[in-house]
Short mmCIF file of C-alpha atoms and ligand atoms in Angstrom, two decimals:
data_model
loop_
_atom_site.label_atom_id
_atom_site.label_comp_id
_atom_site.label_asym_id
_atom_site.label_seq_id
_atom_site.Cartn_x
_atom_site.Cartn_y
_atom_site.Cartn_z
CA MET X 1 22.94 6.93 -69.21
CA THR X 2 22.24 3.99 -67.00
CA LYS X 3 18.53 4.12 -67.25
CA ASP X 4 16.32 4.63 -70.18
CA SER X 5 13.24 6.83 -70.78
CA THR X 6 11.02 4.22 -68.96
CA GLY X 7 12.80 4.78 -65.54
CA ARG X 8 14.32 1.39 -65.66
CA LYS X 9 17.81 1.15 -64.18
CA PHE X 10 20.33 -1.22 -65.47
CA ARG X 11 20.94 -4.15 -63.23
CA VAL X 12 24.08 -6.06 -63.49
CA ILE X 13 25.39 -9.23 -61.70
CA VAL X 14 29.00 -9.21 -60.79
CA ALA X 15 30.08 -12.61 -59.85
CA LYS X 16 33.21 -14.61 -59.03
CA PRO X 17 32.82 -18.13 -60.06
CA GLY X 18 35.24 -21.01 -59.39
CA LEU X 19 37.69 -21.61 -56.62
CA ASP X 20 40.25 -18.85 -56.91
CA GLY X 21 40.02 -16.22 -54.15
CA HIS X 22 40.94 -13.15 -55.85
CA ASP X 23 37.95 -10.84 -56.06
CA ARG X 24 39.74 -7.47 -56.20
CA GLY X 25 39.09 -7.03 -59.92
CA ALA X 26 35.45 -8.06 -59.38
CA LYS X 27 35.05 -5.43 -56.56
CA VAL X 28 36.76 -2.65 -58.51
CA VAL X 29 34.26 -3.20 -61.54
CA ALA X 30 31.41 -3.41 -59.17
CA ALA X 31 32.20 -0.08 -57.57
CA ALA X 32 32.84 1.45 -60.99
CA LEU X 33 29.47 0.41 -62.27
CA ARG X 34 27.74 1.65 -59.07
CA ASP X 35 29.44 5.04 -59.47
CA ALA X 36 28.15 5.09 -63.06
CA GLY X 37 24.58 4.72 -61.87
CA PHE X 38 24.16 0.87 -62.27
CA GLU X 39 22.40 -1.24 -59.79
CA VAL X 40 25.09 -3.91 -59.10
CA ILE X 41 24.16 -7.19 -57.49
CA TYR X 42 27.50 -8.47 -56.08
CA THR X 43 27.31 -12.12 -55.34
CA GLY X 44 30.73 -12.75 -53.81
CA LEU X 45 33.28 -15.52 -54.12
CA HIS X 46 32.97 -19.13 -55.13
CA GLN X 47 29.78 -18.98 -57.01
CA THR X 48 28.66 -22.06 -59.08
CA CYS X 49 27.31 -21.32 -62.43
CA ASP X 50 23.92 -22.50 -61.23
CA LEU X 51 23.87 -19.92 -58.33
CA ILE X 52 24.81 -17.17 -60.81
CA ALA X 53 22.14 -18.20 -63.32
CA ASN X 54 19.56 -18.26 -60.61
CA ALA X 55 20.72 -14.92 -59.31
CA ALA X 56 20.28 -13.48 -62.84
CA LEU X 57 16.80 -14.80 -63.18
CA GLN X 58 15.59 -13.67 -59.72
CA GLU X 59 17.21 -10.31 -60.02
CA ASP X 60 16.06 -9.61 -63.56
CA ALA X 61 19.57 -8.76 -64.44
CA ASP X 62 20.30 -7.15 -67.81
CA ALA X 63 23.92 -8.47 -67.83
CA VAL X 64 26.05 -10.93 -65.98
CA CYS X 65 29.70 -9.98 -65.64
CA VAL X 66 32.04 -12.60 -64.39
CA SER X 67 35.64 -12.57 -63.43
CA ILE X 68 37.68 -15.65 -63.98
CA LEU X 69 41.38 -15.88 -63.15
CA SER X 70 41.54 -19.51 -62.61
CA GLY X 71 41.98 -20.53 -66.20
CA ALA X 72 38.58 -22.24 -66.23
CA HIS X 73 37.00 -19.86 -68.62
CA MET X 74 36.52 -22.25 -71.32
CA THR X 75 34.12 -24.36 -69.19
CA ILE X 76 32.55 -21.69 -67.17
CA PHE X 77 31.42 -19.28 -69.89
CA PRO X 78 29.83 -22.07 -72.06
CA GLU X 79 28.17 -23.58 -69.06
CA LEU X 80 26.66 -20.18 -67.94
CA LEU X 81 25.59 -19.33 -71.40
CA ASP X 82 23.88 -22.59 -71.60
CA LEU X 83 22.10 -22.08 -68.28
CA LEU X 84 21.08 -18.56 -69.23
CA LYS X 85 19.50 -19.99 -72.32
CA LYS X 86 17.87 -22.87 -70.74
CA LYS X 87 16.23 -20.50 -68.16
CA GLY X 88 14.90 -18.36 -70.93
CA MET X 89 17.39 -15.58 -70.64
CA ASP X 90 18.55 -15.35 -74.21
CA ASP X 91 18.57 -11.48 -73.99
CA VAL X 92 20.83 -11.36 -70.91
CA LEU X 93 24.36 -10.20 -71.85
CA LEU X 94 27.11 -12.43 -70.57
CA CYS X 95 30.50 -10.74 -70.45
CA GLY X 96 33.49 -10.70 -68.12
CA GLY X 97 37.20 -10.32 -67.45
CA GLY X 98 40.32 -12.08 -66.47
CA ILE X 99 43.27 -13.43 -68.18
CA ILE X 100 41.93 -14.93 -71.23
CA PRO X 101 44.11 -15.75 -74.41
CA PRO X 102 42.82 -14.03 -77.61
CA ASP X 103 42.06 -17.40 -79.30
CA ASP X 104 39.82 -18.45 -76.45
CA ALA X 105 38.08 -15.09 -76.38
CA GLU X 106 37.40 -15.37 -80.06
CA ALA X 107 35.97 -18.91 -79.59
CA LEU X 108 33.78 -17.73 -76.73
CA ARG X 109 32.58 -14.73 -78.76
CA HIS X 110 31.37 -17.12 -81.51
CA GLN X 111 29.32 -18.99 -78.96
CA GLY X 112 27.59 -15.73 -77.92
CA VAL X 113 29.67 -14.43 -74.99
CA GLY X 114 30.01 -10.67 -74.99
CA ARG X 115 33.27 -8.72 -74.68
CA LEU X 116 35.98 -9.97 -72.36
CA PHE X 117 38.15 -7.48 -70.73
CA GLY X 118 41.77 -8.17 -69.81
CA PRO X 119 43.66 -7.11 -66.61
CA GLY X 120 44.15 -3.32 -66.38
CA THR X 121 41.25 -2.42 -68.48
CA ASP X 122 39.96 1.17 -67.83
CA THR X 123 36.73 0.64 -65.98
CA ARG X 124 35.18 3.44 -68.12
CA ASP X 125 35.50 1.19 -71.07
CA ILE X 126 33.44 -1.52 -69.23
CA VAL X 127 30.79 1.09 -68.25
CA ARG X 128 30.51 2.37 -71.89
CA TYR X 129 30.25 -1.08 -73.28
CA LEU X 130 27.42 -2.09 -70.94
CA GLN X 131 25.61 1.17 -71.56
CA GLU X 132 25.56 0.47 -75.26
CA GLU X 133 25.09 -3.26 -75.29
CA ILE X 134 22.40 -3.58 -72.67
CA PRO X 135 19.72 -1.44 -74.40
CA ARG X 136 20.61 -3.23 -77.63
CA ARG X 137 19.80 -6.65 -76.32
CA ARG X 138 17.04 -5.58 -73.99
CA PRO X 139 15.08 -2.63 -75.41
CA ARG X 140 12.01 -3.22 -73.41
CA PRO X 141 11.23 -1.79 -69.99
CA MET F 1 -2.05 -10.75 -69.50
CA ALA F 2 0.16 -13.77 -69.66
CA LEU F 3 2.65 -12.37 -67.08
CA ALA F 4 0.02 -12.31 -64.42
CA ASP F 5 -0.76 -15.92 -64.92
CA GLU F 6 2.80 -16.93 -64.99
CA VAL F 7 3.41 -15.10 -61.64
CA LEU F 8 0.35 -16.83 -60.17
CA ARG F 9 1.91 -20.12 -61.28
CA GLY F 10 4.91 -19.15 -59.26
CA SER F 11 7.44 -18.89 -62.18
CA PHE F 12 10.67 -17.23 -60.85
CA HIS F 13 11.41 -15.74 -64.21
CA ALA F 14 8.05 -14.05 -64.31
CA ILE F 15 8.30 -12.80 -60.73
CA GLY F 16 11.59 -11.34 -61.49
CA LYS F 17 10.34 -9.44 -64.38
CA ALA F 18 7.08 -8.44 -62.66
CA ILE F 19 9.15 -6.93 -59.75
CA SER F 20 11.20 -4.81 -62.22
CA LEU F 21 7.98 -3.51 -63.67
CA VAL F 22 6.65 -2.22 -60.41
CA GLU F 23 10.06 -1.07 -59.32
CA ASN F 24 10.27 1.07 -62.31
CA GLY F 25 6.82 2.47 -62.00
CA ALA F 26 5.85 1.15 -65.33
CA PRO F 27 2.18 1.08 -66.19
CA GLU F 28 2.40 -2.64 -66.85
CA GLY F 29 3.41 -2.99 -63.25
CA ARG F 30 0.45 -1.18 -61.99
CA ASP F 31 -1.84 -3.30 -64.21
CA LEU F 32 -0.14 -6.41 -62.78
CA LEU F 33 -0.86 -5.38 -59.20
CA GLU F 34 -4.49 -4.59 -60.23
CA ARG F 35 -4.93 -7.97 -61.66
CA LEU F 36 -3.38 -9.88 -58.76
CA HIS F 37 -4.71 -7.91 -55.65
CA ALA F 38 -7.43 -10.54 -54.82
CA ARG F 39 -4.64 -13.08 -54.47
CA VAL F 40 -2.63 -11.10 -51.96
CA GLY F 41 -2.66 -11.54 -48.23
CA ASP F 42 -1.90 -15.13 -47.36
CA SER F 43 1.85 -14.97 -46.81
CA LEU F 44 3.65 -14.09 -43.55
CA ARG F 45 5.99 -11.04 -43.73
CA ILE F 46 8.85 -10.97 -41.47
CA GLY F 47 11.01 -7.94 -41.22
CA LEU F 48 14.68 -7.93 -40.25
CA THR F 49 16.52 -4.82 -39.22
CA GLY F 50 19.71 -3.89 -37.31
CA PRO F 51 22.94 -2.08 -37.79
CA PRO F 52 25.16 -2.76 -40.93
CA GLY F 53 26.93 -6.10 -40.79
CA VAL F 54 25.09 -7.32 -37.71
CA GLY F 55 24.20 -10.48 -39.60
CA LYS F 56 20.78 -9.88 -41.12
CA SER F 57 21.44 -11.70 -44.45
CA THR F 58 23.06 -14.52 -42.67
CA ALA F 59 20.15 -14.93 -40.35
CA VAL F 60 17.59 -14.71 -43.10
CA ASP F 61 19.42 -17.28 -45.05
CA GLU F 62 19.52 -19.78 -42.18
CA MET F 63 15.93 -19.09 -41.33
CA ALA F 64 14.91 -19.74 -45.01
CA ALA F 65 16.81 -22.95 -44.83
CA VAL F 66 14.89 -24.12 -41.78
CA LEU F 67 11.58 -23.17 -43.29
CA ARG F 68 12.22 -24.67 -46.77
CA ALA F 69 13.18 -27.87 -45.17
CA ARG F 70 9.70 -27.94 -43.82
CA GLY F 71 8.13 -27.37 -47.30
CA GLU F 72 7.48 -23.59 -46.89
CA LYS F 73 7.91 -21.44 -49.85
CA VAL F 74 10.35 -18.70 -48.95
CA ALA F 75 11.02 -15.39 -50.53
CA VAL F 76 13.49 -12.62 -49.41
CA VAL F 77 13.50 -9.01 -50.43
CA ALA F 78 16.74 -7.35 -49.21
CA VAL F 79 17.03 -3.58 -49.39
CA ASP F 80 20.32 -1.66 -49.70
CA PRO F 81 20.91 2.05 -50.19
CA THR F 82 20.98 3.84 -53.48
CA SER F 83 24.04 6.16 -53.72
CA PRO F 84 22.78 9.72 -53.59
CA PHE F 85 25.73 10.74 -55.79
CA SER F 86 25.49 8.40 -58.70
CA GLY F 87 22.03 7.03 -58.38
CA GLY F 88 23.70 3.58 -58.56
CA ALA F 89 23.82 0.92 -55.73
CA LEU F 90 25.97 -1.95 -54.67
CA LEU F 91 23.59 -4.68 -53.60
CA GLY F 92 25.52 -7.12 -51.51
CA ASP F 93 23.00 -9.18 -49.49
CA ARG F 94 23.23 -12.15 -51.83
CA ILE F 95 26.83 -12.74 -50.68
CA ARG F 96 25.53 -14.22 -47.37
CA MET F 97 22.56 -16.02 -48.96
CA SER F 98 24.12 -18.94 -50.78
CA LYS F 99 22.53 -21.54 -48.63
CA ALA F 100 19.00 -20.73 -49.25
CA ALA F 101 19.56 -19.19 -52.71
CA GLY F 102 21.58 -22.06 -53.63
CA ALA F 103 18.69 -24.37 -53.14
CA GLY F 104 17.09 -22.80 -56.09
CA ASP F 105 13.62 -22.82 -54.55
CA VAL F 106 13.97 -19.68 -52.45
CA PHE F 107 13.30 -16.50 -54.32
CA MET F 108 15.73 -13.76 -53.36
CA ARG F 109 15.64 -10.27 -54.71
CA SER F 110 17.84 -7.33 -53.93
CA MET F 111 16.34 -3.99 -54.13
CA ALA F 112 17.98 -0.38 -53.98
CA THR F 113 16.12 2.29 -51.94
CA ARG F 114 16.08 4.61 -54.98
CA GLY F 115 15.82 7.67 -52.78
CA GLU F 116 13.44 6.49 -50.17
CA SER F 117 14.70 7.15 -46.63
CA GLY F 118 12.62 4.86 -44.34
CA GLY F 119 14.88 1.76 -44.71
CA LEU F 120 12.71 0.30 -47.59
CA ALA F 121 12.21 1.13 -51.30
CA ARG F 122 8.97 2.60 -52.57
CA ALA F 123 8.23 -0.61 -54.48
CA THR F 124 9.27 -2.95 -51.71
CA GLN F 125 5.69 -3.68 -50.59
CA ASP F 126 4.51 -4.04 -54.19
CA ALA F 127 7.15 -6.66 -54.71
CA VAL F 128 6.13 -8.38 -51.56
CA ASP F 129 2.56 -8.37 -52.82
CA LEU F 130 3.57 -10.03 -56.15
CA LEU F 131 5.59 -12.67 -54.24
CA ASP F 132 2.50 -13.18 -52.00
CA ALA F 133 0.30 -13.74 -54.99
CA SER F 134 2.89 -16.06 -56.58
CA GLY F 135 2.22 -18.50 -53.58
CA ARG F 136 5.29 -17.66 -51.37
CA THR F 137 4.24 -18.45 -47.78
CA PHE F 138 6.98 -16.67 -45.85
CA ILE F 139 8.49 -13.44 -47.08
CA PHE F 140 11.55 -11.87 -45.38
CA ILE F 141 12.08 -8.24 -45.71
CA GLU F 142 15.66 -7.07 -44.92
CA THR F 143 15.98 -3.37 -44.42
CA VAL F 144 18.92 -1.08 -45.16
CA GLY F 145 20.14 -1.33 -41.68
CA VAL F 146 21.22 2.25 -40.89
CA GLY F 147 19.74 1.90 -37.47
CA GLN F 148 17.66 5.12 -38.04
CA SER F 149 14.13 5.61 -39.29
CA GLU F 150 13.35 1.83 -39.45
CA ILE F 151 9.62 2.74 -38.86
CA GLU F 152 8.73 1.53 -42.46
CA VAL F 153 9.36 -2.04 -41.91
CA SER F 154 7.22 -2.18 -38.79
CA ARG F 155 4.28 -1.13 -41.09
CA ALA F 156 5.26 -3.65 -43.91
CA ALA F 157 5.85 -6.70 -41.76
CA ASP F 158 3.76 -8.79 -39.51
CA CYS F 159 6.69 -9.37 -37.23
CA VAL F 160 9.96 -7.32 -36.91
CA ILE F 161 13.03 -8.95 -35.71
CA VAL F 162 15.69 -6.49 -34.53
CA LEU F 163 19.22 -7.91 -34.71
CA LEU F 164 21.83 -6.49 -32.49
CA SER F 165 25.34 -7.71 -31.72
CA PRO F 166 27.80 -7.18 -28.75
CA GLU F 167 29.88 -5.34 -31.23
CA SER F 168 27.25 -2.83 -32.27
CA GLY F 169 27.28 -1.23 -28.87
CA ASP F 170 25.54 -1.41 -25.52
CA GLY F 171 21.85 -1.37 -24.59
CA VAL F 172 21.85 2.45 -24.31
CA GLN F 173 22.98 2.83 -27.80
CA ALA F 174 20.26 0.40 -28.93
CA MET F 175 17.74 2.47 -27.12
CA LYS F 176 19.00 5.79 -28.57
CA SER F 177 18.82 4.35 -32.24
CA GLY F 178 15.13 3.84 -31.93
CA LEU F 179 15.57 0.31 -33.25
CA LEU F 180 14.04 -1.22 -30.19
CA GLU F 181 10.80 0.60 -30.65
CA VAL F 182 10.04 -1.45 -33.87
CA ALA F 183 11.13 -4.77 -32.33
CA ASP F 184 8.74 -7.59 -31.77
CA ILE F 185 11.66 -9.79 -31.20
CA VAL F 186 15.24 -9.10 -30.38
CA ALA F 187 18.14 -11.52 -31.54
CA ILE F 188 21.55 -10.91 -30.08
CA ASN F 189 23.71 -12.15 -32.96
CA LYS F 190 27.25 -12.94 -32.92
CA ALA F 191 26.81 -14.42 -29.52
CA ASP F 192 30.17 -16.07 -29.99
CA ARG F 193 31.94 -12.83 -29.78
CA GLY F 194 31.42 -12.26 -25.98
CA GLY F 195 29.46 -9.57 -24.29
CA ALA F 196 26.25 -11.01 -25.41
CA ASP F 197 25.09 -11.72 -21.82
CA ARG F 198 25.93 -8.12 -20.88
CA LEU F 199 23.93 -6.79 -23.84
CA GLU F 200 21.03 -9.04 -22.94
CA HIS F 201 21.02 -7.69 -19.38
CA ASP F 202 21.17 -4.12 -20.64
CA LEU F 203 18.23 -4.70 -22.89
CA ARG F 204 16.18 -6.44 -20.16
CA THR F 205 16.80 -3.59 -17.93
CA ALA F 206 15.73 -1.10 -20.66
CA PHE F 207 12.57 -3.02 -21.32
CA GLU F 208 11.90 -3.10 -17.64
CA LEU F 209 12.35 0.65 -17.34
CA GLY F 210 9.42 1.02 -19.47
CA LEU F 211 10.53 1.45 -22.97
CA ARG F 212 7.91 -0.90 -24.15
CA PRO F 213 5.83 -1.51 -21.03
CA ARG F 214 2.89 -3.27 -22.60
CA ARG F 215 4.45 -6.22 -24.15
CA GLU F 216 7.02 -8.83 -23.46
CA ILE F 217 9.73 -8.63 -26.02
CA PRO F 218 11.52 -12.02 -26.47
CA ILE F 219 15.27 -11.81 -26.50
CA LEU F 220 17.30 -14.50 -28.00
CA ALA F 221 20.94 -15.29 -28.47
CA THR F 222 21.97 -16.40 -32.01
CA GLN F 223 25.06 -17.22 -33.98
CA ALA F 224 23.80 -16.96 -37.39
CA ASN F 225 26.83 -17.99 -39.28
CA ALA F 226 26.65 -21.35 -37.53
CA GLY F 227 22.95 -21.66 -37.57
CA ILE F 228 22.86 -21.60 -33.75
CA GLY F 229 19.62 -20.32 -32.18
CA ILE F 230 18.02 -20.06 -35.66
CA PRO F 231 15.43 -22.81 -35.21
CA GLU F 232 14.50 -21.10 -31.89
CA LEU F 233 14.06 -17.78 -33.63
CA VAL F 234 11.72 -19.27 -36.20
CA ALA F 235 9.77 -20.86 -33.42
CA THR F 236 9.60 -17.50 -31.55
CA VAL F 237 8.37 -15.78 -34.72
CA GLU F 238 5.68 -18.36 -35.13
CA ALA F 239 4.63 -18.20 -31.51
CA PHE F 240 4.35 -14.36 -31.79
CA VAL F 241 2.23 -14.61 -34.86
CA PHE F 242 0.03 -17.26 -33.40
CA ALA F 243 -0.62 -15.06 -30.36
CA ARG F 244 -1.26 -11.98 -32.37
CA LYS F 245 -3.69 -13.92 -34.57
CA ALA F 246 -5.55 -15.02 -31.46
CA SER F 247 -5.82 -11.65 -30.09
CA GLY F 248 -6.77 -9.88 -33.27
CA ALA F 249 -3.60 -7.76 -33.11
CA PHE F 250 -2.42 -9.36 -36.37
CA GLN F 251 -5.21 -7.92 -38.35
CA GLU F 252 -5.18 -4.67 -36.52
CA ARG F 253 -1.51 -4.23 -37.48
CA ARG F 254 -2.16 -5.10 -41.12
CA ARG F 255 -4.91 -2.47 -41.22
CA LEU F 256 -2.76 0.18 -39.76
CA GLY F 257 0.04 -0.68 -42.17
CA MET F 258 -2.46 -0.49 -45.03
CA GLU F 259 -3.85 2.78 -43.90
CA ASP F 260 -0.26 4.10 -43.98
CA ARG F 261 0.35 2.58 -47.41
CA LEU F 262 -2.80 3.99 -48.91
CA ARG F 263 -1.95 7.57 -47.61
CA LYS F 264 1.52 7.24 -49.33
CA ILE F 265 0.17 5.91 -52.61
CA ALA F 266 -2.69 8.63 -52.60
CA GLU F 267 0.01 11.35 -51.97
CA PHE F 268 2.22 9.92 -54.68
CA LEU F 269 -0.73 9.76 -57.26
CA VAL F 270 -1.72 13.32 -56.39
CA GLN F 271 1.73 14.60 -56.68
CA LYS F 272 2.11 12.91 -60.11
CA ASP F 273 -1.11 14.54 -61.35
CA LEU F 274 -0.11 17.82 -59.70
CA TRP F 275 3.37 18.23 -61.19
CA GLY F 276 3.46 15.67 -63.96
CA GLY F 277 0.00 16.00 -65.44
CA GLU F 278 -0.70 17.67 -68.81
CA GLY F 279 -0.28 21.48 -68.65
CA ALA F 280 0.88 21.26 -65.07
CA PRO F 281 3.98 23.51 -65.47
CA GLU F 282 1.96 26.16 -67.28
CA ARG F 283 -0.65 26.07 -64.58
CA VAL F 284 1.88 26.57 -61.84
CA LYS F 285 3.37 29.46 -63.65
CA GLU F 286 0.06 31.13 -64.12
CA ALA F 287 -0.80 30.65 -60.39
CA ALA F 288 2.48 32.23 -59.38
CA GLU F 289 1.88 35.16 -61.55
CA ARG F 290 -1.71 35.58 -60.10
CA VAL F 291 -0.19 35.77 -56.50
CA LEU F 292 2.36 38.28 -57.64
CA ARG F 293 -0.38 40.37 -59.16
CA ARG F 294 -2.03 40.18 -55.73
CA GLU F 295 -5.20 38.57 -57.34
CA ASN F 296 -5.03 35.53 -55.04
CA SER F 297 -3.19 34.31 -51.90
CA PRO F 298 -0.58 31.54 -52.07
CA TYR F 299 -2.87 29.21 -50.25
CA GLY F 300 -5.76 29.94 -52.38
CA CYS F 301 -3.77 29.33 -55.49
CA ALA F 302 -2.31 26.11 -54.18
CA ARG F 303 -5.86 24.83 -53.38
CA ALA F 304 -6.96 25.89 -56.82
CA LEU F 305 -4.05 23.89 -58.36
CA ILE F 306 -5.08 20.80 -56.48
CA ARG F 307 -8.66 21.04 -57.60
CA GLU F 308 -7.66 21.49 -61.15
CA ALA F 309 -5.31 18.48 -61.04
CA LEU F 310 -7.82 16.23 -59.50
CA ARG F 311 -10.54 17.11 -62.07
N1 GTP C 401 31.30 -14.23 -35.55
C1 GTP C 401 30.17 -14.17 -36.15
N2 GTP C 401 29.96 -13.66 -37.39
C2 GTP C 401 28.76 -13.64 -37.95
C3 GTP C 401 27.64 -14.09 -37.27
N3 GTP C 401 26.50 -13.91 -38.05
C4 GTP C 401 27.04 -13.32 -39.16
N4 GTP C 401 28.33 -13.15 -39.22
C5 GTP C 401 29.17 -12.58 -40.17
O1 GTP C 401 28.97 -11.15 -40.14
C6 GTP C 401 29.26 -10.63 -41.43
C7 GTP C 401 28.09 -9.74 -41.95
O2 GTP C 401 27.00 -10.58 -42.09
P1 GTP C 401 25.65 -10.14 -43.08
O3 GTP C 401 24.79 -11.28 -42.87
O4 GTP C 401 26.19 -9.76 -44.38
O5 GTP C 401 25.31 -8.99 -42.15
P2 GTP C 401 24.14 -7.87 -42.57
O6 GTP C 401 23.45 -7.44 -41.35
O7 GTP C 401 23.07 -8.44 -43.61
O8 GTP C 401 24.88 -6.64 -43.30
P3 GTP C 401 24.40 -5.49 -44.20
O9 GTP C 401 23.23 -6.00 -45.06
O10 GTP C 401 25.56 -5.10 -44.94
O11 GTP C 401 23.84 -4.49 -43.32
C8 GTP C 401 29.59 -11.76 -42.39
O12 GTP C 401 30.95 -11.87 -42.49
C9 GTP C 401 28.99 -12.97 -41.57
O13 GTP C 401 29.64 -14.18 -41.88
C10 GTP C 401 27.80 -14.64 -35.98
O14 GTP C 401 26.89 -15.17 -35.35
N5 GTP C 401 28.99 -14.66 -35.43
MG1 MG C 402 22.62 -7.90 -45.55
#
């Protein structure tokens, strides 16, 4: 389910930070989430971390999914995590996808980043993950 | 309630949460609206509608930039459709709003229609009220933009801008779509694409032919993605509002809009009590059986159901 008993729908930001211009993956995920009943806020290309965090705040997002193919994941994820915390969004899930080496993924997980999906992930896995993880982190309406 | 105070103080975090509460129909959301109602009414509400892709979000972003440079507190509520198949939605209006949104002091909220058909969501006006109470001075409402049944926005907004583009067809199509009937101002966007003069000519002819005989509808050319014509558009909105306030038409429209909204809310509440109240399913079942036993008529029973529900 993508809503709980209170009638709330899960709202997810799908963002594409940084300079690389490949947003196919992000679009595929956005469409899959919509088809699974999520309200997806798609922010488009070249987003700064600040823009993404502001969007999460104003949209009352339950999760922020970012796609990073540029190799900048070790700077972008920590920066975003920090911004979310600073703005009081400790309960907002930050996860993502891209080409991320296992060691980096492990390091990011320790910092508090959620699951990171590699290229070719079945979108159903992403959907299932969010459906389980969001209510765990944000049980309230 | 702490959240109400936070909203009044203008906290974006609190406003974001508060909008979710009213959007989800949570009791906390209704409490919030009760607590804040005396602080609602000072903001100016500007509606934008027009066919998909005509440049509504881009124009809002540029107008917001003009206004915030002047120190106005701007908010945007942009509505996109909910998929009737999945119940999900892809909300894409932020893509074109990085100028204003990037400034960090413009509040921008995407909203899915969640089954409403009039171009706005049920909670759009509630969200606008919350933003108003939070001290936002200009609130833009961007509709779904299907070009049909845009009547809702003309009730929710003090001024409606209809965006058209040379690509979206000729003046006859614009007339057919019914969009022009809700227009207070028309902006011909994508003026760089050519054909804008032709469209403007068509529209002026249409207006002269008596589509809206009692009022002059300003028609402007804009090029939203370059900010061209946007300061003029803002000035036209303000001139419109100024004139309407002077003539009393501004308040009159707000009253009509509120009448409409009250009817909708009342119907909603009655329906909720009728079909969602305690023992409602049993009462309906009993009533149906009474009709089938020829003890009462369908209308008589329906009236009795309403009486019972409202008790
Ligand atoms: N050539 C040209 N392109 C424009 C102009 N204004 C906006 N655009 C482009 O038109 C496209 C759609 O703009 P949006 O602002 O997203 O349009 P919209 O009406 O909000 O679209 P929906 O919300 O999807 O209905 C974008 O690629 C804009 O950059 C303009 O004046 N000229
Ligand atoms: Mg738009």
